[in-house]
Amino acid sequence: MSTNSSTEDNEPKLPHGIVFQDIERTAGGEGHGQDTDQAETATRFGSLCWPNSLSTMKEGDACDNLSKKGNPRWYQKLIDAGIEENGIQPVPIEGRTSTQYNQLFTVFFTATLEFGLSLRDASLVIVFFSLLTCLPPAFMGIGGMETGMRQFVQARYSFGLYLVIIPLLLNAATITGFTLMSAIAGGQTLAALNPSNISINVGIVITCLVAFGISLLGFHFVHLWERWTWIPNLIALVITVGCGSRYLHLQSQPAAPAAPTQILNLGSLVAGYFLTFGGMVGDYSIYHNPRGALSKPFSARARIFTYLYLGLFLPSVPLFILGAAIGGAVPQVPAWQAAYASTGIGGVMMEMLAPAGGFGKFVLVVLALSVIGNIAISMYTISLNLEMLMPPLPFKIRVHRFVFILATMAVMIPMAARAAKKWETSLINFLSVIGYWSGCFDAVLILELVVFRRMDYASFDQAIWNVGRELPSGLAALGASMLSWALVVPGMAQSWYVGPIAKRTGDIGTEVAFVVTGLLYLPLRWLEIKIRGRF
């Protein structure tokens, strides 16, 4: 049993509430004095440290935000006001009380080319592949509500405590890349208002700082922001399209009908975009009540799935089609072409809104700030990914969610500024390649739930969420994912590399990753379960 004096002697002290704890310390081995020790340790380490937020984290610990013991009064007022305290710890069933399932619609409704195709062909490809590839992430989002676990905490029940770090880093890199693109677009749009006085870097800083504030406040404020900001964003977009409609019909016409390779190249891009959401959807449903809609026509599961599906599909498809239309018209409109060369997509939007005069500039500001929702939810998810990197280290470090969000912002702003100047093309190429991993990840998690756990969410035992010896080894999940790349690479089609299969078929890397990983995971996971004698 630990004592106050031994805790003080043996645990290194760090400023601002970081506490080290031996990773092998178990929940049952501390005796009844552990809670007292943690409270006293929290007080000793300063004003940012309390048992519920920055204290040491034991194996099997779940979120204890319902307890007010040990919190200063001013801090508890912030928690009572709705600021989220919990990070990656699972939320017990009594903490999953929200029945506002439509939050899952608005959070993704607000968040959200040229391939040698006509606008009609591009639109048909976008609609078809979107209808198909919105299904996996919408289905995966149910798990957050049913288990009370973040998406990559659920992934530990397939990939294990340690090997999950590999897809975790890929997920963080992918989301960071898309967030940089959003920040650049917002910065370019603000800069287009007055290029001589507002630089793209200033625009990037403004959008990132506002997004930082929203993501810092946490789950409830992210949902609140996304619930209402889509309305002015949609109005601004409709005004922009109306003002620029006189040129949007001037489309570049391809010399030949659409070829299968062109169709699959665009389709793979759409699939990679939607499947990537499989790494984050569960983060936004962990507080929803899994039994809150049983008396209604749709069960809670059906409502979560429906809202997620529509929240991904409805905003994305029109924007994709609009992007294709603008991309096809830019070469035909000299003013748009010059604006694009000067300040990117923001310059094109400014030219489209030119007929509206001063009001058009106001609309442009609304459009520029519309990326804040994307950046906020990305910062929120990336901060959770960073927090999940802590348990496998030699010592457990329990740090407040604020620290991870601050670190995320500190990295994103300079990277976005640099990417806007020199890396934008390289960043796009990077995102095109790294997105293939999402097909592997989604296939593993879906098959784990449907085939091996038979849709029994209770089999995701919260008591072992951070206990490596009780979780799967992850060899089956990682092995299936890595082996699939033997066919993914030949099926890739990028600007710098086209595989032998892709030369005939077009880019099918994402689709191959999903299907082949699934086929390989079935026997490998069966073998892993047989050897272990349990999940």
Coordinates of C-alpha atoms in Angstrom, one line a residue:
M1 CA 0.0 0.0 0.0
S2 CA 1.4 3.4 -0.9
T3 CA 1.8 6.1 1.7
N4 CA 1.9 9.9 1.4
S5 CA 5.6 10.0 2.2
S6 CA 6.6 7.3 -0.3
T7 CA 4.5 8.9 -3.0
E8 CA 6.3 12.2 -2.4
D9 CA 9.7 10.5 -2.4
N10 CA 9.3 8.2 -5.4
E11 CA 7.2 10.2 -7.9
P12 CA 9.1 12.9 -9.8
K13 CA 7.5 16.3 -9.6
L14 CA 6.8 18.3 -12.7
P15 CA 5.2 21.8 -13.0
H16 CA 1.6 22.3 -13.8
G17 CA 0.2 19.0 -12.8
I18 CA 1.9 16.2 -14.6
V19 CA 2.3 13.0 -12.5
F20 CA 4.3 9.9 -13.3
Q21 CA 3.2 6.5 -12.4
D22 CA 4.7 3.1 -13.0
I23 CA 2.9 1.5 -16.0
E24 CA 2.7 -1.9 -14.3
R25 CA 0.7 -0.5 -11.3
T26 CA -2.7 -2.2 -11.4
A27 CA -6.1 -1.0 -10.2
G28 CA -6.3 -3.5 -7.5
G29 CA -2.8 -3.3 -6.0
E30 CA -3.0 0.1 -4.4
G31 CA -5.3 -0.6 -1.5
H32 CA -8.0 1.7 -0.2
G33 CA -5.5 4.6 0.3
Q34 CA -5.1 5.3 -3.4
D35 CA -7.9 7.9 -3.7
T36 CA -6.5 9.8 -0.7
D37 CA -3.0 9.7 -2.2
Q38 CA -4.2 11.0 -5.6
A39 CA -6.1 13.9 -4.0
E40 CA -3.1 14.9 -2.0
T41 CA -0.8 14.5 -4.9
A42 CA -3.1 16.6 -7.1
T43 CA -3.0 19.4 -4.6
R44 CA 0.7 19.2 -4.2
F45 CA 1.3 19.6 -8.0
G46 CA -0.5 22.9 -8.4
S47 CA -3.5 24.6 -9.8
L48 CA -4.1 22.5 -12.9
C49 CA -4.2 19.1 -11.2
W50 CA -7.2 17.3 -9.8
P51 CA -8.2 13.6 -9.4
N52 CA -10.7 13.8 -12.3
S53 CA -8.5 15.6 -14.8
L54 CA -4.7 15.4 -14.4
S55 CA -4.2 12.7 -11.8
T56 CA -2.5 9.4 -12.5
M57 CA -4.5 6.9 -14.6
K58 CA -4.8 3.3 -13.4
E59 CA -5.5 0.3 -15.5
G60 CA -9.2 -0.1 -16.2
D61 CA -10.0 3.5 -15.1
A62 CA -13.1 4.9 -16.7
C63 CA -14.3 8.5 -16.9
D64 CA -15.4 9.8 -13.5
N65 CA -16.7 13.2 -14.5
L66 CA -19.8 12.6 -12.4
S67 CA -17.8 13.0 -9.2
K68 CA -17.2 16.5 -7.9
K69 CA -14.8 15.4 -5.1
G70 CA -11.5 17.3 -5.1
N71 CA -12.4 19.9 -7.6
P72 CA -12.0 23.6 -6.7
R73 CA -15.3 25.5 -6.9
W74 CA -14.3 27.7 -9.9
Y75 CA -13.2 24.7 -11.8
Q76 CA -16.3 22.7 -11.0
K77 CA -18.4 25.7 -12.3
L78 CA -16.6 25.4 -15.7
I79 CA -17.4 21.6 -15.8
D80 CA -21.0 22.3 -14.8
A81 CA -21.2 24.8 -17.6
G82 CA -20.5 22.1 -20.1
I83 CA -16.7 22.3 -20.7
E84 CA -15.5 18.8 -21.3
E85 CA -13.0 17.4 -18.8
N86 CA -12.7 13.8 -20.1
G87 CA -10.1 12.8 -22.6
I88 CA -9.8 9.2 -23.8
Q89 CA -11.2 7.4 -20.8
P90 CA -14.4 5.4 -21.5
V91 CA -17.7 6.9 -20.4
P92 CA -19.8 4.5 -18.2
I93 CA -23.4 4.0 -19.1
E94 CA -24.6 6.4 -16.5
G95 CA -22.6 9.1 -18.1
R96 CA -24.1 8.6 -21.6
T97 CA -27.2 10.7 -21.1
S98 CA -27.5 12.8 -24.3
T99 CA -30.5 11.9 -26.5
Q100 CA -29.8 14.7 -29.1
Y101 CA -28.8 12.1 -31.7
N102 CA -29.2 14.8 -34.5
Q103 CA -26.0 16.3 -33.1
L104 CA -24.2 13.7 -35.2
F105 CA -25.9 15.1 -38.3
T106 CA -24.9 18.7 -37.7
V107 CA -21.3 18.0 -36.6
F108 CA -20.5 16.3 -39.9
F109 CA -22.9 18.4 -42.0
T110 CA -21.0 21.5 -41.1
A111 CA -17.6 19.9 -41.3
T112 CA -16.6 18.7 -44.8
L113 CA -10.8 18.4 -59.9
E114 CA -10.1 17.9 -62.5
F115 CA -9.9 14.3 -63.8
G116 CA -10.6 14.8 -67.5
L117 CA -14.3 14.2 -66.9
S118 CA -17.2 16.3 -68.0
L119 CA -19.2 17.9 -65.2
R120 CA -22.0 15.5 -65.7
D121 CA -19.8 12.4 -65.5
A122 CA -17.9 13.8 -62.5
S123 CA -21.2 14.5 -60.7
L124 CA -22.5 10.9 -61.3
V125 CA -19.2 9.4 -60.1
I126 CA -19.3 11.6 -57.0
V127 CA -22.9 10.7 -56.1
F128 CA -22.4 6.9 -56.7
F129 CA -19.2 6.5 -54.7
S130 CA -20.5 8.8 -51.9
L131 CA -23.6 6.7 -51.5
L132 CA -21.5 3.6 -51.1
T133 CA -18.6 4.8 -49.0
C134 CA -20.6 6.8 -46.5
L135 CA -21.9 3.5 -45.2
P136 CA -18.8 2.2 -43.3
P137 CA -18.1 5.3 -41.2
A138 CA -21.8 5.8 -40.4
F139 CA -22.0 2.2 -39.1
M140 CA -18.7 2.6 -37.1
G141 CA -20.1 5.6 -35.4
I142 CA -22.6 3.5 -33.5
G143 CA -19.8 2.0 -31.5
G144 CA -19.1 5.3 -29.7
M145 CA -22.6 5.4 -28.2
E146 CA -22.7 1.7 -27.4
T147 CA -19.3 1.3 -25.8
G148 CA -18.7 4.8 -24.4
M149 CA -15.2 4.7 -26.0
R150 CA -13.4 6.9 -28.4
Q151 CA -12.8 5.5 -31.9
F152 CA -9.2 4.5 -31.4
V153 CA -9.9 3.1 -27.9
Q154 CA -12.3 0.8 -29.7
A155 CA -9.6 0.0 -32.1
R156 CA -7.5 -1.4 -29.3
Y157 CA -9.9 -4.4 -29.2
S158 CA -8.6 -5.4 -32.6
F159 CA -5.1 -3.8 -32.9
G160 CA -4.1 -4.2 -29.3
L161 CA -2.7 -1.5 -26.9
Y162 CA 0.6 -1.1 -28.6
L163 CA 0.2 -1.9 -32.3
V164 CA -2.7 0.4 -32.5
I165 CA -0.1 3.2 -32.4
I166 CA 0.6 2.6 -36.1
P167 CA -2.9 3.3 -37.5
L168 CA -3.2 6.0 -34.8
L169 CA -0.3 7.9 -36.2
L170 CA -1.6 7.4 -39.7
N171 CA -5.0 8.8 -38.6
A172 CA -3.4 11.8 -36.9
A173 CA -1.3 12.5 -40.0
T174 CA -4.3 12.2 -42.4
I175 CA -6.5 14.5 -40.3
T176 CA -3.7 17.0 -39.8
G177 CA -3.2 17.1 -43.6
F178 CA -6.8 17.8 -44.3
T179 CA -6.9 20.4 -41.6
L180 CA -3.9 22.1 -43.1
M181 CA -5.8 22.3 -46.4
S182 CA -8.8 23.8 -44.6
A183 CA -6.6 26.4 -42.8
I184 CA -5.0 27.3 -46.1
A185 CA -8.4 27.7 -47.8
G186 CA -9.6 29.9 -45.0
G187 CA -6.4 32.0 -45.0
Q188 CA -6.5 32.4 -48.8
T189 CA -10.2 33.5 -48.6
L190 CA -9.5 36.1 -45.9
A191 CA -6.4 37.3 -47.8
A192 CA -8.5 37.8 -51.0
L193 CA -10.4 40.6 -49.2
N194 CA -7.3 42.9 -49.3
P195 CA -4.2 41.1 -50.5
S196 CA -2.0 44.2 -49.9
N197 CA -2.9 44.3 -46.1
I198 CA -3.9 40.8 -45.2
S199 CA -1.5 38.0 -45.8
I200 CA -2.5 34.4 -46.1
N201 CA -0.6 33.7 -42.9
V202 CA -2.7 36.2 -41.0
G203 CA -5.8 34.5 -42.3
I204 CA -4.5 31.1 -41.2
V205 CA -3.8 32.3 -37.7
I206 CA -7.2 33.8 -37.3
T207 CA -9.1 30.7 -38.4
C208 CA -6.9 28.4 -36.3
L209 CA -7.2 30.5 -33.1
V210 CA -11.0 30.5 -33.3
A211 CA -11.1 26.8 -34.0
F212 CA -8.7 26.3 -31.0
G213 CA -11.1 28.0 -28.7
I214 CA -14.0 25.8 -29.8
S215 CA -12.1 22.5 -29.5
L216 CA -10.7 23.5 -26.2
L217 CA -14.1 23.8 -24.7
G218 CA -14.8 20.2 -25.7
F219 CA -17.5 17.9 -26.9
H220 CA -20.6 19.9 -26.1
F221 CA -19.3 23.2 -27.5
V222 CA -18.1 21.5 -30.7
H223 CA -21.6 20.2 -31.2
L224 CA -23.2 23.5 -30.3
W225 CA -21.0 25.3 -32.9
E226 CA -21.7 22.8 -35.6
R227 CA -25.4 22.8 -34.8
W228 CA -25.9 26.4 -35.9
T229 CA -23.1 27.6 -38.0
W230 CA -24.1 25.5 -41.1
I231 CA -27.0 27.9 -41.6
P232 CA -24.9 31.1 -42.5
N233 CA -22.4 28.9 -44.3
L234 CA -25.1 27.5 -46.5
I235 CA -26.6 30.9 -47.2
A236 CA -23.2 32.3 -48.1
L237 CA -22.5 29.4 -50.4
V238 CA -25.9 29.9 -52.2
I239 CA -25.2 33.6 -52.7
T240 CA -21.7 32.8 -54.1
V241 CA -23.1 30.3 -56.5
G242 CA -25.8 32.7 -57.6
C243 CA -23.3 35.5 -58.2
G244 CA -20.9 33.3 -60.1
S245 CA -23.5 31.3 -62.0
R246 CA -23.1 33.3 -65.2
Y247 CA -19.7 31.7 -65.7
L248 CA -20.1 28.3 -64.1
H249 CA -21.7 26.9 -67.3
L250 CA -18.4 27.6 -69.2
Q251 CA -17.0 24.1 -68.7
S252 CA -14.0 22.5 -70.2
Q253 CA -15.2 19.7 -72.4
P254 CA -13.1 16.5 -72.6
A255 CA -12.2 15.3 -76.1
A256 CA -13.4 11.7 -75.5
P257 CA -16.1 10.0 -73.4
A258 CA -15.2 9.1 -69.8
A259 CA -12.9 6.1 -69.6
P260 CA -13.1 3.5 -66.7
T261 CA -9.7 4.6 -65.5
Q262 CA -10.8 8.2 -65.1
I263 CA -14.0 7.1 -63.3
L264 CA -12.1 5.0 -60.8
N265 CA -9.5 7.6 -60.2
L266 CA -12.1 10.1 -59.1
G267 CA -14.0 7.3 -57.3
S268 CA -11.0 6.3 -55.3
L269 CA -10.5 9.9 -54.2
V270 CA -14.1 10.1 -53.0
A271 CA -13.8 6.7 -51.2
G272 CA -10.6 7.7 -49.5
Y273 CA -12.2 10.9 -48.2
F274 CA -15.2 9.3 -46.6
L275 CA -13.5 6.1 -45.3
T276 CA -11.1 8.4 -43.4
F277 CA -14.0 9.4 -41.2
G278 CA -13.9 5.9 -39.8
G279 CA -11.0 7.0 -37.6
M280 CA -13.0 9.7 -35.8
V281 CA -16.8 9.2 -36.0
G282 CA -17.0 7.4 -32.6
D283 CA -15.4 10.4 -30.8
Y284 CA -18.6 12.4 -31.2
S285 CA -21.2 9.9 -30.0
I286 CA -19.7 8.6 -26.7
Y287 CA -22.1 10.7 -24.5
H288 CA -25.2 9.6 -26.3
N289 CA -27.7 7.3 -24.5
P290 CA -27.8 3.9 -26.2
R291 CA -31.2 3.3 -24.7
G292 CA -32.7 6.7 -25.2
A293 CA -34.9 6.0 -28.3
L294 CA -36.2 2.5 -27.8
S295 CA -39.8 3.7 -27.6
K296 CA -39.6 5.6 -30.9
P297 CA -39.9 4.3 -34.4
F298 CA -36.1 4.2 -34.9
S299 CA -33.8 2.7 -32.3
A300 CA -30.9 4.7 -31.0
R301 CA -28.6 2.7 -33.3
A302 CA -30.7 3.4 -36.4
R303 CA -30.9 7.1 -35.6
I304 CA -27.1 7.4 -35.0
F305 CA -26.4 5.6 -38.3
T306 CA -29.0 7.8 -40.2
Y307 CA -27.8 11.1 -38.8
L308 CA -24.1 10.2 -39.4
Y309 CA -24.8 9.0 -43.0
L310 CA -26.8 12.1 -43.9
G311 CA -24.4 14.4 -42.1
L312 CA -21.5 13.0 -44.2
F313 CA -23.4 12.7 -47.5
L314 CA -25.6 15.8 -47.8
P315 CA -23.0 18.5 -47.4
S316 CA -20.2 16.8 -49.1
V317 CA -21.7 15.8 -52.4
P318 CA -23.0 19.3 -53.4
L319 CA -19.6 20.8 -52.4
F320 CA -17.7 18.2 -54.4
I321 CA -19.9 18.9 -57.5
L322 CA -19.5 22.6 -57.0
G323 CA -15.7 22.2 -56.7
A324 CA -15.8 20.2 -60.0
A325 CA -17.9 22.9 -61.7
I326 CA -15.5 25.7 -60.5
G327 CA -12.5 23.6 -61.5
G328 CA -13.9 23.1 -65.0
A329 CA -14.8 26.9 -65.4
V330 CA -11.5 28.4 -64.1
P331 CA -9.6 27.7 -67.4
Q332 CA -12.4 29.3 -69.3
V333 CA -12.6 32.6 -67.3
P334 CA -9.4 34.7 -67.5
A335 CA -10.3 36.7 -64.3
W336 CA -10.9 33.6 -62.3
Q337 CA -7.7 32.0 -63.6
A338 CA -5.7 35.1 -62.6
A339 CA -7.3 35.2 -59.2
Y340 CA -6.6 31.5 -58.6
A341 CA -2.9 32.1 -59.5
S342 CA -2.8 35.0 -57.0
T343 CA -4.7 33.8 -53.9
G344 CA -6.0 30.3 -54.7
I345 CA -9.6 29.3 -54.2
G346 CA -10.2 32.4 -52.1
G347 CA -9.4 34.6 -55.1
V348 CA -11.8 32.7 -57.2
M349 CA -14.6 33.1 -54.6
M350 CA -13.8 36.9 -54.5
E351 CA -14.2 37.1 -58.3
M352 CA -17.5 35.2 -58.1
L353 CA -18.8 37.6 -55.5
A354 CA -17.5 40.8 -57.3
P355 CA -21.0 41.7 -58.6
A356 CA -22.3 42.0 -55.0
G357 CA -19.8 44.8 -54.2
G358 CA -19.3 45.4 -50.4
F359 CA -21.9 42.8 -49.4
G360 CA -19.9 40.3 -51.4
K361 CA -16.9 41.0 -49.1
F362 CA -19.0 40.3 -46.1
V363 CA -20.2 37.0 -47.7
L364 CA -16.5 36.2 -48.4
V365 CA -15.7 36.6 -44.7
V366 CA -18.5 34.1 -43.8
L367 CA -17.1 31.7 -46.3
A368 CA -13.6 32.1 -44.9
L369 CA -14.8 31.4 -41.4
S370 CA -16.8 28.3 -42.5
V371 CA -13.6 26.2 -42.3
I372 CA -13.5 26.8 -38.6
G373 CA -15.9 23.9 -38.0
N374 CA -13.6 21.5 -39.9
I375 CA -10.5 22.7 -38.1
A376 CA -12.2 22.5 -34.6
I377 CA -13.3 18.9 -34.9
S378 CA -10.0 18.0 -36.4
M379 CA -8.1 19.6 -33.5
Y380 CA -10.4 17.8 -31.1
T381 CA -9.7 14.4 -32.6
I382 CA -6.0 14.9 -33.1
S383 CA -5.7 15.9 -29.4
L384 CA -7.3 12.6 -28.4
N385 CA -4.9 10.8 -30.7
L386 CA -2.0 12.4 -29.0
E387 CA -3.4 11.5 -25.6
M388 CA -3.6 7.9 -26.6
L389 CA 0.1 7.8 -27.3
M390 CA 0.8 8.2 -23.6
P391 CA -0.1 4.8 -22.1
P392 CA 2.5 2.7 -24.0
L393 CA 5.4 4.9 -22.7
P394 CA 7.6 3.6 -19.8
F395 CA 5.6 5.8 -17.4
K396 CA 2.0 6.7 -17.5
I397 CA 1.5 10.4 -17.9
R398 CA -2.0 11.9 -17.4
V399 CA -2.2 15.3 -18.9
H400 CA -5.2 17.5 -19.2
R401 CA -6.9 17.6 -22.7
F402 CA -6.0 21.3 -22.9
V403 CA -2.3 20.5 -23.3
F404 CA -2.8 18.3 -26.3
I405 CA -5.1 20.8 -28.0
L406 CA -2.5 23.5 -27.4
A407 CA 0.2 21.3 -28.8
T408 CA -2.0 20.6 -31.9
M409 CA -2.5 24.3 -32.6
A410 CA 1.2 25.1 -32.1
V411 CA 2.1 22.6 -34.8
M412 CA -0.7 23.4 -37.2
I413 CA -0.3 27.1 -37.6
P414 CA 3.3 27.1 -38.7
M415 CA 2.8 24.0 -40.9
A416 CA -0.2 25.6 -42.6
A417 CA 1.7 28.8 -43.2
R418 CA 4.6 26.9 -44.7
A419 CA 2.4 24.6 -46.7
A420 CA 0.6 27.6 -48.2
K421 CA 3.9 28.9 -49.6
K422 CA 5.8 25.8 -50.7
W423 CA 4.1 22.5 -49.8
E424 CA 0.6 22.7 -51.1
T425 CA 1.1 20.4 -54.1
S426 CA 3.2 18.0 -52.0
L427 CA 0.6 18.0 -49.3
I428 CA -2.1 17.1 -51.7
N429 CA 0.1 14.2 -53.1
F430 CA 0.8 13.1 -49.5
L431 CA -2.9 13.0 -48.6
S432 CA -3.7 11.0 -51.7
V433 CA -1.2 8.3 -50.7
I434 CA -1.7 8.2 -47.0
G435 CA -5.5 7.9 -47.3
Y436 CA -5.3 4.2 -48.4
W437 CA -4.7 3.1 -44.8
S438 CA -8.4 4.0 -44.0
G439 CA -9.6 1.1 -46.1
C440 CA -7.6 -1.3 -44.0
F441 CA -8.7 0.2 -40.7
D442 CA -12.4 0.3 -41.5
A443 CA -12.4 -3.3 -42.7
V444 CA -10.7 -4.6 -39.5
L445 CA -13.1 -2.8 -37.1
I446 CA -16.2 -3.7 -39.0
L447 CA -15.3 -7.4 -39.2
E448 CA -14.2 -7.5 -35.6
L449 CA -17.7 -6.3 -34.5
V450 CA -19.9 -8.1 -37.0
V451 CA -18.1 -11.5 -37.5
F452 CA -16.2 -12.1 -34.3
R453 CA -18.2 -10.2 -31.7
R454 CA -21.5 -10.8 -33.4
M455 CA -22.7 -7.2 -32.9
D456 CA -22.3 -7.6 -29.1
Y457 CA -21.0 -4.3 -27.9
A458 CA -20.9 -5.6 -24.4
S459 CA -17.9 -7.7 -25.4
F460 CA -15.9 -4.4 -25.5
D461 CA -15.1 -4.6 -21.7
Q462 CA -14.4 -1.2 -20.4
A463 CA -12.4 -2.7 -17.6
I464 CA -9.5 -3.7 -19.9
W465 CA -9.5 -0.6 -22.3
N466 CA -5.9 0.2 -21.2
V467 CA -4.7 -3.2 -20.0
G468 CA -2.3 -4.5 -22.7
R469 CA -2.2 -8.1 -21.4
E470 CA -6.0 -8.5 -21.6
L471 CA -6.4 -6.9 -25.1
P472 CA -5.6 -8.7 -28.3
S473 CA -2.0 -8.7 -29.5
G474 CA -3.0 -6.8 -32.7
L475 CA -0.9 -9.1 -34.9
A476 CA -3.9 -10.3 -36.9
A477 CA -5.2 -6.8 -37.5
L478 CA -1.8 -5.3 -38.4
G479 CA -0.7 -8.4 -40.4
A480 CA -3.9 -8.3 -42.5
S481 CA -3.4 -4.6 -43.1
M482 CA 0.2 -4.8 -44.1
L483 CA -0.2 -7.9 -46.3
S484 CA -3.0 -6.2 -48.3
W485 CA -0.5 -3.6 -49.5
A486 CA 1.0 -6.3 -51.8
L487 CA -2.1 -5.5 -54.0
V488 CA -2.7 -1.9 -52.9
V489 CA 0.6 -0.7 -54.3
P490 CA 0.1 -2.1 -57.8
G491 CA -3.4 -0.6 -57.7
M492 CA -2.3 2.9 -56.9
A493 CA -2.5 5.7 -59.4
Q494 CA -0.7 8.9 -58.3
S495 CA 1.0 11.8 -60.1
W496 CA 4.4 10.3 -59.3
Y497 CA 3.6 6.6 -59.5
V498 CA 1.1 4.4 -61.4
G499 CA 1.0 0.7 -60.5
P500 CA 0.7 -2.0 -63.2
I501 CA -2.8 -2.8 -62.2
A502 CA -3.9 0.8 -62.0
K503 CA -2.6 1.4 -65.6
R504 CA -5.4 -0.9 -66.8
T505 CA -8.1 -0.2 -64.2
G506 CA -7.4 3.3 -62.7
D507 CA -6.8 3.9 -59.0
I508 CA -8.4 1.1 -57.0
G509 CA -6.0 1.3 -54.0
T510 CA -8.6 2.2 -51.4
E511 CA -11.1 -0.4 -52.6
V512 CA -8.4 -3.1 -52.6
A513 CA -7.2 -2.1 -49.2
F514 CA -10.7 -2.5 -47.8
V515 CA -11.6 -5.8 -49.5
V516 CA -8.2 -7.6 -49.2
T517 CA -7.7 -6.6 -45.6
G518 CA -11.1 -8.0 -44.7
L519 CA -10.4 -11.3 -46.5
L520 CA -7.1 -11.7 -44.7
Y521 CA -8.3 -10.6 -41.3
L522 CA -10.9 -13.4 -41.1
P523 CA -8.4 -16.3 -40.9
L524 CA -5.7 -14.4 -39.0
R525 CA -8.1 -13.2 -36.3
W526 CA -9.7 -16.7 -36.0
L527 CA -6.2 -18.1 -35.4
E528 CA -5.4 -15.4 -32.9
I529 CA -8.5 -16.1 -30.9
K530 CA -7.9 -19.9 -31.1
I531 CA -4.4 -19.5 -29.7
R532 CA -5.4 -17.0 -26.9
G533 CA -8.6 -18.8 -26.0
R534 CA -10.5 -15.5 -25.9
F535 CA -11.0 -12.2 -27.8

